[in-house]
Amino acid sequence: MQANLVVTSQDNVFFCEHFAAIRSEVANMMVGQQAVIDGVLTALCAGGHVLLEGVPGLGKTMLISTISKAVNLPFSRIQFTPDMMPADIQGSSVLSETAGGGHELTFQPGPIMSNLVLADEINRATPKTQSALLEVMQEKQVTVGRKTFKLDEPFCVMATQNPVDQEGTYPLPEAQLDRFLFKLVVGYPTEQDYHTIIDRTTSGEEVVVSPVASGEILNQMRQIVRRMPVSEEAKTFAIRLVMGTQPGSQYATDSVNQYVALGSSPRGIQSLMLAGKVNALLNQRSAVSADDIRAVALPVLRHRMVLNFKAQASAVAADDLIITLV
Amino acid sequence: MSVQPQPLTQQLNRLAARGRRRLLQVIWFKANRQAIANALLSLPIMPLTALILAEATGVSTGSTMSLALLMLVIALVVYALSVALKLLNTPVSRSQSLAVFDEAMKSQQRIVTADEFLQQPVTSGFQVAAINDASATVDQALNFRFKPLTGWWSGVSGYAYSVAALACIVLISHFFMEPAGTKLPASVANDGSSLTTPRQTNEATLAAQNQAQSGATRDNSQPEPTTITPSASPRLMANTMQVPNDTLSAQSAKTNATAGAAAGNTKQDDSPSSSGTSGSSGASSGSPKSASRQNKASSGKPEAPSDTAQSMAQRQSAAVMNNGEPASGSPAAAGENAAQQQDESADSEQNDATQPSGSAADDSPASGDNDSAAPASTPAKAAAKAAKPATEARKGQQQQQQNQSGNQSNRNSQNSGNQAGDDGKKQSRGIGGLMLSVPMADQFIGTQGPGPQQQKTQQTTPEKQISEQPEAQARGHASGNTGQHSLSQEEAWEKRLLQGFYKRGDNPQTNQNKKTRGQD
């Protein structure tokens, strides 16, 4: 019992210390956007994927690249275009010449074969290409031909999409959206942040991001998160919250019944639990409470609710409905 | 750091007990509000039921006090049932009892989590850490004091109060309707013309009678116990005159006999009936007047049989009032007095009569016979003139009472109400006394009541009314440019919405996406 206590207290300290270190290192490069940084790191520690939505020029790509530098993990960037094929993502077999003058097919891994993957403007890819990401994101493996390639942990896909300029885009299907742990909305920086951006990016000052973590540390952090216990009260609250997003259920509000076409799936409850555990660890607690669930409800559920035309015509957003539920 | 489950468990048990008490208090607090609202909403049940029963079946539903008591009893029962049901249907669990402290102290469910982990086998260090983490919070919770609950009466909806006010109004109306029953008198529905026409003749006769009575030495301010009103029923008048029954019957016969004779004859010796009765001399001093009235009445418009009986009864009552008065002088002087009084009554009737039938009675041959009588004496005339205002006032009251009643049955009720009982208590005048009645012909609808009625029908032609030309026609045609209109500014989400709406229908890829969505 005493040993467990020691381990436990060390786990708490370990987690919090490394989390804070990564955060501070990323903040050296990123100006502002503290909530987005915490959300991406939370998803990274919980073992999930992140969808970032924001207008161009807000530093979404720079954020992910900075994180990859801070955790010292391989990072790959995929710029999606309408003419992209699945092989461009997964990799393909190419004919290569052997030493004896012969030829053989060798598999060339695609950019998805990395720890941290930035899928830039994912909504520009065709559904065929988007579906190639489904297996990778869920199973964390790539099947090409008859071969299956397991991806190294930690593996995290950070996708971005542009909310405006929807010309020639393909909205992500609900099945693919459901595989993202968080959907974070990147907004404009504050006035003070603009001053800092100018000082850092337009002057001769060069910011260097040092690695403060590694893949191993991230894996340990993920295991600590998995070991966090959850009280029955928190479980009940999370279950009722997810059921409340489903129209027609006993916990759904009138607005949900009116504006929601499709509610959250059971992946939503899994995401709530994992993200709630990370939030509890960050608050120096040893168990998940309903407050932790409330803190992560918005990024977890906002992309899992499909609104109907009435909601679109009435300018009702998913965030408004989730706020009424929590 | 060591784990002390025993003391912590006991502390949690104490907290659970305190939390349960607090929760029950809060539940009772909220149940009380709802129960008060339910009790207020249940108040109108009894008075409304009583009103409906009274209206539908006419069954008396008891006094207002009993209704009020029943209302209170029902309200109390509803209150008690509401509170009991709320308490029974709201069970309080141990975790809820502990969660009260977590919510009040903002401890992020530390107490509840620790209690849950203590009740199951501890398997991980995190559970132990959570239990130890909660010990400090439990110590704080033991010393924590909840805020007292106040304002249990507040929060009741205004709708409940308005319903309770409605119940009180219905109860008060039941109180006022109680003596005369809950049914509205049918006199309200009767034709207005029938209200005044049959009684006009009676009013004229009565006015003359009253004037003659007031011309005597009687004090007009004193209420005449047997004052006959036009609305008095013949039956009632007959009842009041039953005491000196023999005298009444004799005098009524003599009154009829001397009606025509006393006007022209100064000698009563020629009247066999008058000489036959000594007591009738005094009565005859007043009886010629009543006789003259009788002549006027008889020579006036033809009365219905009930009116004749009514006038007969009135004259009998007048004779009762005159009974006992000493005879004034010789028969000749009595005759002169009678003639003088007849003139006075004729004058008063001409001045006071407002109905055509009254004036018609004055124009009758009987009045002409009365005019041929000898001039009346001065004192009697002065007394008669002095009695005019009182007579007019009484006449006005009688007329108003006629208009208010409407029909014979209502007159009966009014007579029963207006008449002071033997015990001297004031009785209610019925629902008619509460109504502001204005005599309007052809305005009353409904079924006719029993009693004499006279209907007048008058055909009227509709009047043409010229409508004014509407202003729209005077405006003329509008022509010309309406001017420029600013384009509506579309917001970004509107543009996206419209684009998405139209593109989804046209793009084949979008259609394919729709198909792939089902594949998961």
Tab-separated table of C-alpha atoms in Angstrom, chain A residues 1-2 4-5 8 127 163-164 167 170 173-175 179 224 227-229 231-233 281 285-287 289-291 309 312-313 315, chain B residues 1 3 95 108-110 112-113 116-117 122 124-130 132-133 493 496-497 499 501 503-504 507 509 513 517 520:
chain	number	residue	atom	x	y	z
A	1	MET	CA	0.000	0.000	0.000
A	2	GLN	CA	2.795	2.366	0.866
A	4	ASN	CA	1.480	2.295	-4.315
A	5	LEU	CA	1.153	5.587	-2.574
A	8	THR	CA	0.998	7.339	-7.167
A	127	PRO	CA	-13.530	10.920	-49.563
A	163	PRO	CA	-14.066	27.029	-41.922
A	164	VAL	CA	-14.326	29.523	-44.769
A	167	GLU	CA	-15.087	25.954	-52.522
A	170	TYR	CA	-15.470	17.702	-49.016
A	173	PRO	CA	-17.947	12.241	-42.771
A	174	GLU	CA	-19.345	11.617	-39.308
A	175	ALA	CA	-17.455	8.342	-39.028
A	179	ARG	CA	-12.382	9.369	-34.418
A	224	ILE	CA	-0.704	7.126	-15.839
A	227	ARG	CA	-4.705	4.165	-14.333
A	228	MET	CA	-6.749	7.055	-13.003
A	229	PRO	CA	-9.899	5.820	-11.222
A	231	SER	CA	-16.036	7.599	-9.358
A	232	GLU	CA	-19.549	6.421	-10.050
A	233	GLU	CA	-20.817	9.985	-9.829
A	281	LEU	CA	-4.221	14.913	-13.050
A	285	ARG	CA	-6.373	15.148	-7.912
A	286	SER	CA	-6.386	11.398	-7.772
A	287	ALA	CA	-9.861	10.727	-9.151
A	289	SER	CA	-14.972	14.286	-10.835
A	290	ALA	CA	-17.917	15.752	-12.669
A	291	ASP	CA	-16.086	19.066	-12.874
A	309	PHE	CA	-31.261	22.314	-41.132
A	312	GLN	CA	-28.426	25.921	-39.303
A	313	ALA	CA	-31.220	28.243	-40.283
A	315	ALA	CA	-27.807	29.875	-36.309
B	1	MET	CA	0.862	9.583	5.117
B	3	VAL	CA	-4.639	5.630	5.836
B	95	SER	CA	-24.000	9.520	-1.962
B	108	GLN	CA	-14.934	18.632	-6.494
B	109	GLN	CA	-16.592	15.450	-5.206
B	110	ARG	CA	-13.696	14.499	-2.939
B	112	VAL	CA	-18.230	11.284	-2.368
B	113	THR	CA	-15.265	9.690	-4.136
B	116	GLU	CA	-17.189	5.231	-2.663
B	117	PHE	CA	-13.610	3.966	-2.636
B	122	VAL	CA	-8.928	-0.781	-2.669
B	124	SER	CA	-4.903	0.985	-6.806
B	125	GLY	CA	-2.776	3.649	-5.315
B	126	PHE	CA	-4.908	6.274	-6.855
B	127	GLN	CA	-7.870	5.159	-4.743
B	128	VAL	CA	-5.805	5.347	-1.580
B	129	ALA	CA	-4.526	8.723	-2.624
B	130	ALA	CA	-8.058	9.873	-3.271
B	132	ASN	CA	-6.305	10.423	1.915
B	133	ASP	CA	-6.876	13.505	-0.165
B	493	TRP	CA	-22.750	31.891	-41.993
B	496	ARG	CA	-21.999	29.248	-46.176
B	497	LEU	CA	-25.416	27.870	-45.488
B	499	GLN	CA	-23.652	27.532	-50.628
B	501	PHE	CA	-27.441	23.839	-49.453
B	503	LYS	CA	-23.897	22.417	-53.579
B	504	ARG	CA	-24.980	19.294	-51.805
B	507	ASN	CA	-22.300	17.742	-56.518
B	509	GLN	CA	-19.273	13.626	-55.002
B	513	ASN	CA	-20.299	10.938	-49.584
B	517	ARG	CA	-21.507	7.713	-44.528
B	520	ASP	CA	-18.706	2.577	-41.052
